[in-house]
Amino acid sequence: MLKKFFLILCLFLYLPLLLYAQNNNKLTLVTAEGTSYLPVYERQGTIYFSINHFADAASVSYYINEETKKIELKYPDHNLKITAQNPFIVLSSKNNSVEKVYQLPTTTYFINNNIYVPLRYTIAILREASGQDIVLENDSKLVIKGKPEKVVPEENAGIVNITGLKFEEKANGTLIRVNTNKRIPSYHSIYKNGLLTIIFRKVNTDVKKISGIHGGGLVKDIKAKNIGPDTQFEFKVSKEYSTSEVLNVEGSKDILITLHNKIFSAPVDNDKNKEKWKFDVIVLDAGHGGKDTGAIGINGVKEKDINLGITLALGNLIEKNMKDVKVVYTRKTDNFVELYRRGKIANENNGKLFVSIHCNSTPDKPTDATGFEVYLLRPGRTKEAIAIAERENSVIQYEDNPKRYEKLTDENFILVSMAHSAYIRYSEKFSELVDKDYSLDTDISSRGVKQAGFYVLVGASMPSVLIETGFISNRHDAKYLSSSKGQKEIAAAIFNALKNYRKYYEATMENE
Ligand SMILES: [Zn+2]
């Protein structure tokens, strides 16, 4: 009774003060889980709020690099990248690699290691990123209605225990496997001064067990602490660290943390390193060949022949106009080459870019489906993308030992594609450029840049893309793809993209 009275008295005494504080320095955030208050900053009549406090309160996972002052919010279907002192916000879809860039009418700020975004202009972007109904009331209260798109299932409610950590060294970084008894609900990670801190929310850890582990690879030391309801890991990382990702693997309780090396690791005044990454070899991969015809299109046109025609035309353009670049072909004639060998050829020749050329098709001929697609190696997100990868991967049936390919489950995918994560921004850049030039300079329209698990891309340790040049089951596409004019125009469009990609590649290498 006395306690209750005391509480009421306190409230009575402090209520005006509390209200004042909330109205003036805080933004109220109401979610399904409760109410919290976010720090705000006011400048020239515009209210800004701390996006990392918002993510914490709304249980959104995120990664913040306090040195580069960038934050990335990880929603189930989108990533949202925000940089301090920069008016551009980038929203990328995990389903199709499409990026949308929003320009705010004002810049963002970095205060006390938090990134502040303008309240009124950010709500619509957060709404799109989360798929949630987020409403702003009186410039002082944000209400998130409904749960996120994908919520942690009920059975996973309650305490999650971390029971162990395992380190694996990979060619391009370090993989940490975190063993848990249940799926981890959310996390956030912060990088600063060689220290990567990962906070798992509502997670308990057997700290004593963890403290005996000393790390490996890029991780020099580990500290684990339980703080309130959360667990905090501190990984001391080496100078070679560039980025990291925390991955909740579908169908597994383990969390995978991937830490990536810098791609151009040593300083550029190091001539050896410059030589190593010189843009000097391009690997062209004409899909299928020999006993493997690939898809069969209208009038019996064979995919393998079109792939080879475009590949040879492209190779010819590079050899004539980029004399300092060597072209390596996985095949130059109508012969059969296993998928794993294509990657091997690329790696043995120290390729700096791998381009695989294919044609799309449909079971029904003729079809209305038309257009080209550029694919990156990442777990497929849409049914269509997965089906295309399955069709292209099915050629392993012609090989002597199809068992050599590990099934690309989500977990396997992370493991095999770790080698690719360092190159992904280069693959993305090249895809973007191909998409643009191909749309402008050929008779085939774009279906966009997409992602899926292609075995042929898994093998190549370099930036790599696969182009589905068009539908040979479509009358218009098939006619264009079979013609010498069409093949030359497609080759010219890819070559144009290649020239611009080279400029980008060499510029980033200088600045890395
Ligand atoms: Zn194919």
Coordinates of N, CA and C in Angstrom, one line a residue, residues 133-337:
D133 N 2.2 -0.3 -41.0 CA 1.5 0.9 -41.0 C 2.1 1.8 -39.9
I134 N 2.9 2.8 -40.3 CA 3.5 3.7 -39.3 C 2.9 5.1 -39.4
V135 N 2.3 5.5 -38.3 CA 1.6 6.8 -38.4 C 2.2 7.8 -37.5
L136 N 2.3 9.1 -38.0 CA 2.9 10.1 -37.1 C 1.7 11.0 -36.6
E137 N 1.7 11.2 -35.3 CA 0.6 12.0 -34.7 C 1.2 13.2 -34.1
N138 N 0.7 14.4 -34.5 CA 1.1 15.7 -34.0 C 2.6 15.9 -33.9
D139 N 3.4 15.4 -34.8 CA 4.8 15.5 -34.8 C 5.5 15.1 -33.5
S140 N 4.8 14.3 -32.7 CA 5.4 14.0 -31.4 C 5.2 12.5 -31.1
K141 N 4.5 11.8 -31.9 CA 4.2 10.4 -31.5 C 4.2 9.5 -32.8
L142 N 4.9 8.5 -32.8 CA 4.9 7.5 -33.9 C 4.2 6.3 -33.4
V143 N 3.3 5.8 -34.2 CA 2.6 4.6 -33.9 C 2.8 3.5 -35.0
I144 N 3.4 2.4 -34.5 CA 3.5 1.3 -35.5 C 2.4 0.3 -35.3
K145 N 1.6 0.2 -36.3 CA 0.4 -0.7 -36.2 C 0.7 -2.0 -36.9
G146 N 0.4 -3.1 -36.2 CA 0.6 -4.4 -36.7 C 2.0 -4.9 -36.5
K147 N 2.2 -6.1 -36.7 CA 3.6 -6.8 -36.5 C 4.3 -6.6 -37.8
P148 N 5.7 -6.9 -37.8 CA 6.4 -6.9 -39.0 C 5.9 -8.0 -39.9
E149 N 6.3 -7.9 -41.2 CA 5.9 -8.9 -42.2 C 6.0 -10.3 -41.8
K150 N 7.2 -10.6 -41.2 CA 7.5 -12.0 -40.8 C 7.8 -11.9 -39.3
V151 N 7.1 -12.5 -38.4 CA 7.4 -12.4 -37.0 C 7.9 -13.8 -36.5
V152 N 8.6 -13.7 -35.4 CA 9.2 -14.9 -34.8 C 8.0 -15.8 -34.4
P153 N 7.9 -17.0 -34.7 CA 6.8 -17.9 -34.3 C 6.7 -17.9 -32.8
E154 N 5.5 -18.2 -32.3 CA 5.2 -18.2 -30.9 C 6.1 -19.2 -30.1
E155 N 6.3 -20.4 -30.7 CA 7.1 -21.4 -30.1 C 8.5 -20.9 -29.7
N156 N 8.9 -19.8 -30.4 CA 10.2 -19.3 -30.1 C 10.2 -18.2 -29.1
A157 N 9.0 -17.9 -28.5 CA 9.0 -16.9 -27.5 C 9.7 -17.4 -26.3
G158 N 10.1 -16.5 -25.4 CA 10.9 -17.0 -24.2 C 12.4 -16.8 -24.4
I159 N 13.1 -17.3 -23.5 CA 14.5 -17.0 -23.5 C 15.3 -17.9 -24.5
V160 N 16.2 -17.2 -25.2 CA 17.0 -18.0 -26.2 C 18.4 -18.1 -25.5
N161 N 19.0 -19.3 -25.6 CA 20.3 -19.5 -25.0 C 21.3 -19.7 -26.1
I162 N 22.4 -19.0 -25.9 CA 23.6 -19.2 -26.8 C 24.4 -20.3 -26.1
T163 N 24.7 -21.3 -26.8 CA 25.5 -22.4 -26.1 C 26.9 -22.6 -26.6
G164 N 27.2 -22.0 -27.7 CA 28.6 -22.2 -28.2 C 28.9 -21.3 -29.4
L165 N 30.2 -21.2 -29.7 CA 30.6 -20.5 -30.9 C 31.7 -21.4 -31.6
K166 N 31.6 -21.4 -33.0 CA 32.7 -22.1 -33.7 C 33.2 -21.2 -34.8
F167 N 34.5 -21.3 -35.0 CA 35.1 -20.4 -36.0 C 35.6 -21.3 -37.2
E168 N 35.4 -20.7 -38.4 CA 35.9 -21.4 -39.6 C 36.6 -20.3 -40.4
E169 N 37.8 -20.6 -40.9 CA 38.5 -19.7 -41.7 C 38.1 -19.9 -43.2
K170 N 37.8 -18.9 -43.9 CA 37.4 -19.1 -45.3 C 38.4 -18.2 -46.1
A171 N 38.4 -18.5 -47.5 CA 39.3 -17.7 -48.3 C 39.1 -16.2 -48.2
N172 N 37.9 -15.8 -48.0 CA 37.6 -14.4 -48.1 C 37.1 -13.8 -46.7
G173 N 37.4 -14.5 -45.7 CA 37.0 -14.0 -44.4 C 36.8 -15.1 -43.3
T174 N 36.1 -14.8 -42.3 CA 35.9 -15.7 -41.2 C 34.4 -16.0 -41.0
L175 N 34.1 -17.2 -40.7 CA 32.7 -17.6 -40.5 C 32.5 -18.0 -39.0
I176 N 31.6 -17.4 -38.3 CA 31.4 -17.8 -36.9 C 30.0 -18.4 -36.9
R177 N 29.9 -19.6 -36.3 CA 28.7 -20.3 -36.2 C 28.3 -20.1 -34.7
V178 N 27.1 -19.5 -34.4 CA 26.6 -19.4 -33.1 C 25.5 -20.4 -32.8
N179 N 25.8 -21.3 -31.9 CA 24.8 -22.3 -31.6 C 23.8 -21.8 -30.6
T180 N 22.5 -22.0 -30.9 CA 21.5 -21.6 -29.9 C 20.4 -22.7 -29.8
N181 N 19.6 -22.5 -28.8 CA 18.5 -23.5 -28.6 C 17.2 -23.1 -29.4
K182 N 17.2 -21.8 -29.8 CA 16.0 -21.4 -30.5 C 16.5 -20.3 -31.5
R183 N 15.6 -19.9 -32.4 CA 16.0 -18.8 -33.3 C 16.1 -17.5 -32.6
I184 N 17.1 -16.7 -32.9 CA 17.3 -15.4 -32.2 C 16.3 -14.4 -32.8
P185 N 15.6 -13.7 -31.9 CA 14.6 -12.7 -32.5 C 15.2 -11.6 -33.2
S186 N 16.1 -10.8 -32.7 CA 16.7 -9.7 -33.4 C 18.0 -9.3 -32.8
Y187 N 18.8 -8.5 -33.5 CA 20.1 -8.2 -33.1 C 20.5 -6.8 -33.6
H188 N 21.5 -6.2 -33.1 CA 22.1 -5.1 -33.9 C 23.6 -5.1 -33.7
S189 N 24.4 -4.6 -34.6 CA 25.8 -4.7 -34.5 C 26.4 -3.3 -34.9
I190 N 27.5 -3.1 -34.2 CA 28.2 -1.7 -34.3 C 29.6 -2.0 -34.6
Y191 N 30.2 -1.3 -35.5 CA 31.6 -1.4 -35.8 C 32.3 -0.1 -35.5
K192 N 33.4 -0.1 -34.7 CA 34.1 1.1 -34.4 C 35.5 0.7 -33.9
N193 N 36.6 1.4 -34.5 CA 37.9 1.2 -34.0 C 38.4 -0.2 -33.8
G194 N 38.1 -1.0 -34.8 CA 38.6 -2.4 -34.7 C 37.7 -3.3 -33.8
L195 N 36.6 -2.8 -33.3 CA 35.8 -3.6 -32.4 C 34.4 -3.7 -33.1
L196 N 34.0 -5.0 -33.3 CA 32.7 -5.3 -33.8 C 31.8 -5.8 -32.6
T197 N 30.8 -5.0 -32.3 CA 29.9 -5.4 -31.1 C 28.6 -5.8 -31.7
I198 N 28.2 -7.0 -31.3 CA 26.9 -7.5 -31.7 C 26.0 -7.8 -30.5
I199 N 24.9 -7.1 -30.5 CA 24.0 -7.3 -29.4 C 22.8 -8.1 -29.8
F200 N 22.6 -9.3 -29.2 CA 21.4 -10.1 -29.5 C 20.4 -9.8 -28.5
R201 N 19.2 -9.4 -29.0 CA 18.2 -9.0 -28.0 C 17.4 -10.2 -27.5
K202 N 17.1 -10.1 -26.2 CA 16.4 -11.2 -25.5 C 17.0 -12.5 -25.6
V203 N 18.3 -12.5 -25.4 CA 19.1 -13.7 -25.5 C 20.0 -13.8 -24.3
N204 N 20.2 -15.1 -23.8 CA 21.0 -15.3 -22.6 C 22.2 -16.2 -23.1
T205 N 23.4 -15.9 -22.5 CA 24.5 -16.7 -23.0 C 25.3 -17.3 -21.8
D206 N 25.8 -18.5 -22.0 CA 26.6 -19.2 -21.0 C 28.0 -18.5 -21.2
V207 N 28.2 -17.4 -20.5 CA 29.4 -16.5 -20.7 C 30.7 -17.3 -20.4
K208 N 30.6 -18.1 -19.3 CA 31.8 -18.8 -18.9 C 32.3 -19.7 -20.0
K209 N 31.4 -20.4 -20.7 CA 31.7 -21.3 -21.7 C 32.4 -20.6 -22.9
I210 N 31.8 -19.4 -23.2 CA 32.3 -18.6 -24.3 C 33.7 -18.0 -24.0
S211 N 33.9 -17.7 -22.8 CA 35.2 -16.9 -22.5 C 36.4 -17.8 -22.7
G212 N 36.2 -19.1 -22.8 CA 37.4 -20.0 -23.1 C 37.7 -20.0 -24.6
I213 N 36.9 -19.3 -25.4 CA 37.2 -19.4 -26.9 C 38.0 -18.1 -27.3
H214 N 39.0 -18.4 -28.1 CA 39.9 -17.2 -28.5 C 39.7 -16.7 -29.9
G215 N 38.8 -17.2 -30.6 CA 38.6 -16.6 -32.0 C 39.5 -17.3 -33.0
G216 N 39.6 -16.6 -34.1 CA 40.4 -17.2 -35.2 C 40.1 -16.3 -36.4
G217 N 41.0 -16.5 -37.4 CA 40.8 -15.7 -38.7 C 40.9 -14.2 -38.4
L218 N 39.8 -13.5 -38.8 CA 39.8 -12.0 -38.6 C 39.6 -11.6 -37.1
V219 N 39.1 -12.6 -36.3 CA 38.8 -12.3 -34.9 C 40.0 -12.6 -34.0
K220 N 40.4 -11.5 -33.3 CA 41.6 -11.6 -32.4 C 41.2 -12.0 -31.0
D221 N 40.0 -11.5 -30.6 CA 39.6 -11.8 -29.2 C 38.1 -11.6 -29.1
I222 N 37.5 -12.3 -28.1 CA 36.1 -12.3 -27.9 C 35.7 -12.0 -26.5
K223 N 34.7 -11.1 -26.3 CA 34.2 -11.0 -24.9 C 32.7 -11.1 -25.0
A224 N 32.1 -11.8 -24.1 CA 30.7 -12.0 -24.0 C 30.1 -11.5 -22.7
K225 N 29.0 -10.8 -22.7 CA 28.4 -10.3 -21.5 C 26.9 -10.4 -21.6
N226 N 26.2 -10.7 -20.5 CA 24.8 -10.6 -20.5 C 24.4 -9.3 -19.9
I227 N 23.7 -8.4 -20.6 CA 23.4 -7.1 -20.1 C 21.8 -7.0 -20.1
G228 N 21.3 -7.0 -18.9 CA 19.8 -7.0 -18.8 C 19.3 -8.2 -19.6
P229 N 18.3 -8.0 -20.4 CA 17.7 -9.2 -21.1 C 18.5 -9.6 -22.4
D230 N 19.6 -8.9 -22.7 CA 20.3 -9.1 -23.9 C 21.7 -9.7 -23.7
T231 N 22.3 -10.2 -24.8 CA 23.7 -10.6 -24.7 C 24.5 -9.8 -25.7
Q232 N 25.7 -9.4 -25.2 CA 26.6 -8.6 -26.0 C 27.9 -9.3 -26.3
F233 N 28.2 -9.4 -27.6 CA 29.5 -10.0 -28.0 C 30.4 -8.9 -28.5
E234 N 31.6 -8.9 -28.0 CA 32.6 -7.9 -28.6 C 33.7 -8.7 -29.3
F235 N 33.8 -8.5 -30.6 CA 34.8 -9.2 -31.4 C 35.9 -8.1 -31.7
K236 N 37.1 -8.4 -31.3 CA 38.2 -7.5 -31.7 C 38.7 -8.1 -33.0
V237 N 38.6 -7.2 -34.0 CA 39.0 -7.7 -35.4 C 40.2 -7.1 -35.9
S238 N 40.8 -7.8 -36.9 CA 42.1 -7.4 -37.4 C 41.9 -6.3 -38.5
K239 N 43.0 -5.7 -38.9 CA 43.0 -4.6 -39.9 C 42.3 -5.0 -41.2
E240 N 42.3 -6.3 -41.5 CA 41.8 -6.8 -42.8 C 40.3 -6.8 -42.8
Y241 N 39.6 -6.5 -41.7 CA 38.2 -6.6 -41.7 C 37.6 -5.5 -42.5
S242 N 36.6 -5.8 -43.3 CA 35.9 -4.8 -44.1 C 34.4 -4.7 -43.7
T243 N 33.6 -5.7 -43.8 CA 32.2 -5.7 -43.4 C 31.8 -7.0 -42.7
S244 N 30.6 -7.0 -42.2 CA 30.2 -8.3 -41.6 C 28.7 -8.4 -41.8
E245 N 28.2 -9.6 -41.6 CA 26.8 -9.8 -41.8 C 26.4 -10.8 -40.7
V246 N 25.2 -10.7 -40.1 CA 24.6 -11.6 -39.2 C 23.5 -12.3 -39.9
L247 N 23.5 -13.6 -40.0 CA 22.5 -14.3 -40.8 C 21.7 -15.3 -40.0
N248 N 20.4 -15.1 -40.0 CA 19.5 -16.1 -39.4 C 19.2 -17.1 -40.5
V249 N 19.7 -18.3 -40.4 CA 19.5 -19.2 -41.5 C 18.2 -19.9 -41.5
E250 N 17.5 -19.9 -42.6 CA 16.2 -20.6 -42.7 C 16.4 -22.1 -42.4
G251 N 15.5 -22.6 -41.6 CA 15.6 -24.1 -41.3 C 16.7 -24.5 -40.3
S252 N 17.3 -23.5 -39.6 CA 18.4 -23.9 -38.7 C 18.3 -22.9 -37.5
K253 N 18.7 -23.4 -36.3 CA 18.7 -22.6 -35.2 C 20.0 -21.8 -35.0
D254 N 21.0 -22.2 -35.7 CA 22.3 -21.5 -35.7 C 22.2 -20.1 -36.3
I255 N 23.0 -19.2 -35.8 CA 23.2 -17.9 -36.4 C 24.6 -18.0 -37.1
L256 N 24.7 -17.5 -38.3 CA 26.0 -17.4 -38.9 C 26.4 -15.9 -39.0
I257 N 27.6 -15.7 -38.5 CA 28.2 -14.3 -38.6 C 29.3 -14.4 -39.6
T258 N 29.2 -13.7 -40.7 CA 30.3 -13.7 -41.7 C 31.1 -12.4 -41.6
L259 N 32.4 -12.5 -41.4 CA 33.2 -11.3 -41.4 C 34.1 -11.4 -42.7
H260 N 34.0 -10.3 -43.4 CA 34.7 -10.3 -44.7 C 36.0 -9.5 -44.8
N261 N 37.0 -10.1 -45.5 CA 38.2 -9.4 -45.7 C 38.0 -8.2 -46.6
K262 N 39.0 -7.3 -46.6 CA 39.0 -6.2 -47.6 C 39.4 -6.9 -48.9
I263 N 38.8 -6.5 -50.0 CA 39.2 -7.2 -51.3 C 40.5 -6.7 -51.8
F264 N 40.8 -5.4 -51.8 CA 42.1 -5.0 -52.1 C 42.8 -4.7 -50.8
S265 N 43.4 -5.7 -50.3 CA 43.8 -5.6 -48.9 C 44.9 -4.7 -48.6
A266 N 46.0 -4.8 -49.3 CA 47.1 -3.9 -48.9 C 47.0 -2.6 -49.6
P267 N 47.7 -1.5 -49.0 CA 47.6 -0.2 -49.6 C 48.0 -0.2 -51.1
V268 N 47.4 0.7 -51.9 CA 47.6 0.7 -53.3 C 49.0 1.1 -53.7
D269 N 49.8 1.7 -52.8 CA 51.2 2.0 -53.2 C 52.0 0.7 -53.2
N270 N 51.3 -0.4 -52.8 CA 52.0 -1.7 -52.9 C 51.8 -2.2 -54.3
D271 N 52.8 -2.2 -55.1 CA 52.7 -2.5 -56.5 C 52.3 -3.9 -56.8
K272 N 52.7 -4.8 -55.9 CA 52.4 -6.2 -56.0 C 50.9 -6.4 -56.0
N273 N 50.2 -5.7 -55.0 CA 48.8 -5.9 -54.9 C 48.1 -5.3 -56.0
K274 N 48.6 -4.2 -56.5 CA 48.0 -3.5 -57.7 C 48.0 -4.5 -58.9
E275 N 49.1 -5.1 -59.0 CA 49.3 -6.1 -60.1 C 48.3 -7.2 -60.0
K276 N 48.2 -7.7 -58.8 CA 47.3 -8.8 -58.5 C 45.9 -8.6 -58.9
W277 N 45.4 -7.3 -58.7 CA 44.0 -7.0 -59.0 C 43.8 -6.3 -60.3
K278 N 44.9 -6.2 -61.1 CA 44.8 -5.5 -62.4 C 43.7 -6.1 -63.2
F279 N 43.0 -5.2 -63.9 CA 41.9 -5.7 -64.8 C 42.4 -6.2 -66.1
D280 N 42.9 -7.5 -66.0 CA 43.6 -8.0 -67.2 C 43.0 -9.3 -67.8
V281 N 42.1 -9.9 -67.1 CA 41.5 -11.2 -67.7 C 40.0 -11.2 -67.5
I282 N 39.3 -11.4 -68.6 CA 37.8 -11.6 -68.5 C 37.5 -13.0 -69.0
V283 N 36.7 -13.6 -68.2 CA 36.3 -15.0 -68.5 C 34.9 -15.0 -69.1
L284 N 34.7 -15.5 -70.4 CA 33.4 -15.6 -71.0 C 33.0 -17.0 -71.0
D285 N 31.8 -17.2 -70.6 CA 31.2 -18.6 -70.4 C 30.0 -18.7 -71.3
A286 N 30.1 -19.4 -72.4 CA 28.9 -19.7 -73.2 C 28.2 -20.9 -72.6
G287 N 27.0 -20.7 -72.1 CA 26.3 -21.8 -71.4 C 26.1 -23.0 -72.3
H288 N 26.1 -24.2 -71.7 CA 25.8 -25.5 -72.3 C 26.8 -25.8 -73.4
G289 N 26.5 -26.7 -74.3 CA 27.4 -27.1 -75.4 C 27.5 -28.6 -75.5
G290 N 27.8 -29.1 -76.7 CA 27.9 -30.5 -77.0 C 26.6 -31.3 -76.7
K291 N 26.7 -32.4 -75.9 CA 25.5 -33.2 -75.7 C 24.4 -32.4 -74.9
D292 N 24.9 -31.3 -74.3 CA 23.9 -30.5 -73.5 C 23.5 -29.3 -74.4
T293 N 22.3 -29.4 -75.0 CA 21.9 -28.4 -75.9 C 21.3 -27.1 -75.2
G294 N 21.0 -27.3 -73.9 CA 20.3 -26.2 -73.3 C 18.9 -26.2 -73.7
A295 N 18.2 -25.1 -73.6 CA 16.8 -25.0 -74.0 C 16.6 -25.1 -75.5
I296 N 15.5 -25.6 -75.9 CA 15.2 -25.7 -77.4 C 14.0 -24.7 -77.6
G297 N 14.2 -23.8 -78.5 CA 13.2 -22.7 -78.8 C 12.4 -22.9 -80.0
I298 N 11.8 -21.8 -80.5 CA 10.9 -21.9 -81.6 C 11.8 -22.3 -82.9
N299 N 11.2 -23.1 -83.7 CA 11.8 -23.6 -84.9 C 13.1 -24.4 -84.6
G300 N 13.1 -25.0 -83.4 CA 14.2 -25.9 -83.1 C 15.5 -25.2 -82.8
V301 N 15.5 -23.9 -82.6 CA 16.7 -23.2 -82.3 C 17.3 -23.6 -80.9
K302 N 18.6 -23.9 -80.9 CA 19.2 -24.4 -79.7 C 19.9 -23.3 -78.9
E303 N 19.7 -23.3 -77.6 CA 20.3 -22.3 -76.7 C 21.8 -22.3 -76.8
K304 N 22.4 -23.5 -76.9 CA 23.9 -23.6 -76.9 C 24.5 -22.8 -78.0
D305 N 23.8 -22.8 -79.2 CA 24.3 -22.1 -80.4 C 24.3 -20.6 -80.2
I306 N 23.2 -20.1 -79.7 CA 23.0 -18.7 -79.5 C 24.0 -18.2 -78.5
N307 N 24.1 -18.9 -77.3 CA 25.1 -18.6 -76.3 C 26.5 -18.4 -76.9
L308 N 26.9 -19.4 -77.7 CA 28.2 -19.4 -78.3 C 28.4 -18.2 -79.2
G309 N 27.4 -17.9 -80.1 CA 27.4 -16.8 -81.0 C 27.6 -15.5 -80.3
I310 N 26.9 -15.2 -79.3 CA 27.0 -14.0 -78.5 C 28.4 -13.9 -77.8
T311 N 28.8 -15.0 -77.3 CA 30.0 -15.0 -76.5 C 31.2 -14.7 -77.5
L312 N 31.2 -15.4 -78.6 CA 32.3 -15.1 -79.5 C 32.4 -13.7 -80.1
A313 N 31.2 -13.1 -80.3 CA 31.1 -11.8 -80.8 C 31.6 -10.8 -79.7
L314 N 31.2 -11.1 -78.5 CA 31.7 -10.3 -77.3 C 33.2 -10.4 -77.2
G315 N 33.7 -11.6 -77.2 CA 35.1 -11.8 -77.1 C 35.9 -11.1 -78.1
N316 N 35.4 -11.1 -79.3 CA 36.0 -10.4 -80.5 C 36.1 -8.9 -80.2
L317 N 35.0 -8.4 -79.7 CA 35.0 -6.9 -79.4 C 36.1 -6.6 -78.4
I318 N 36.2 -7.4 -77.3 CA 37.2 -7.1 -76.3 C 38.6 -7.2 -76.8
E319 N 38.8 -8.3 -77.6 CA 40.2 -8.5 -78.1 C 40.6 -7.4 -79.0
K320 N 39.6 -6.9 -79.8 CA 40.0 -5.8 -80.7 C 40.1 -4.4 -80.1
N321 N 39.3 -4.2 -79.0 CA 39.2 -2.8 -78.5 C 39.8 -2.6 -77.1
M322 N 40.2 -3.7 -76.5 CA 40.8 -3.7 -75.1 C 42.0 -4.6 -75.2
K323 N 43.0 -4.1 -75.9 CA 44.1 -5.0 -76.2 C 44.9 -5.5 -74.9
D324 N 44.8 -4.7 -73.8 CA 45.6 -5.1 -72.6 C 44.8 -6.1 -71.8
V325 N 43.6 -6.5 -72.3 CA 42.8 -7.5 -71.5 C 42.8 -8.8 -72.3
K326 N 43.0 -9.9 -71.6 CA 43.0 -11.2 -72.2 C 41.6 -11.8 -72.0
V327 N 41.1 -12.5 -73.1 CA 39.8 -13.1 -73.0 C 40.0 -14.6 -72.8
V328 N 39.4 -15.2 -71.8 CA 39.5 -16.6 -71.6 C 38.1 -17.2 -71.8
Y329 N 38.0 -18.2 -72.7 CA 36.7 -18.8 -73.0 C 36.6 -20.1 -72.3
T330 N 35.4 -20.4 -71.7 CA 35.3 -21.8 -71.1 C 35.0 -22.8 -72.2
R331 N 34.4 -22.3 -73.3 CA 34.4 -23.1 -74.5 C 34.3 -22.1 -75.7
K332 N 35.0 -22.6 -76.9 CA 35.0 -21.8 -78.1 C 34.3 -22.5 -79.2
T333 N 34.0 -23.8 -78.9 CA 33.3 -24.6 -79.9 C 32.1 -25.3 -79.3
D334 N 31.5 -26.2 -80.1 CA 30.3 -26.9 -79.6 C 30.7 -28.1 -78.8
N335 N 31.4 -27.9 -77.6 CA 31.8 -29.0 -76.8 C 31.2 -29.0 -75.4
F336 N 31.1 -30.1 -74.8 CA 30.5 -30.2 -73.4 C 31.5 -29.8 -72.4
V337 N 31.2 -28.9 -71.5 CA 32.1 -28.6 -70.3 C 31.2 -28.6 -69.1

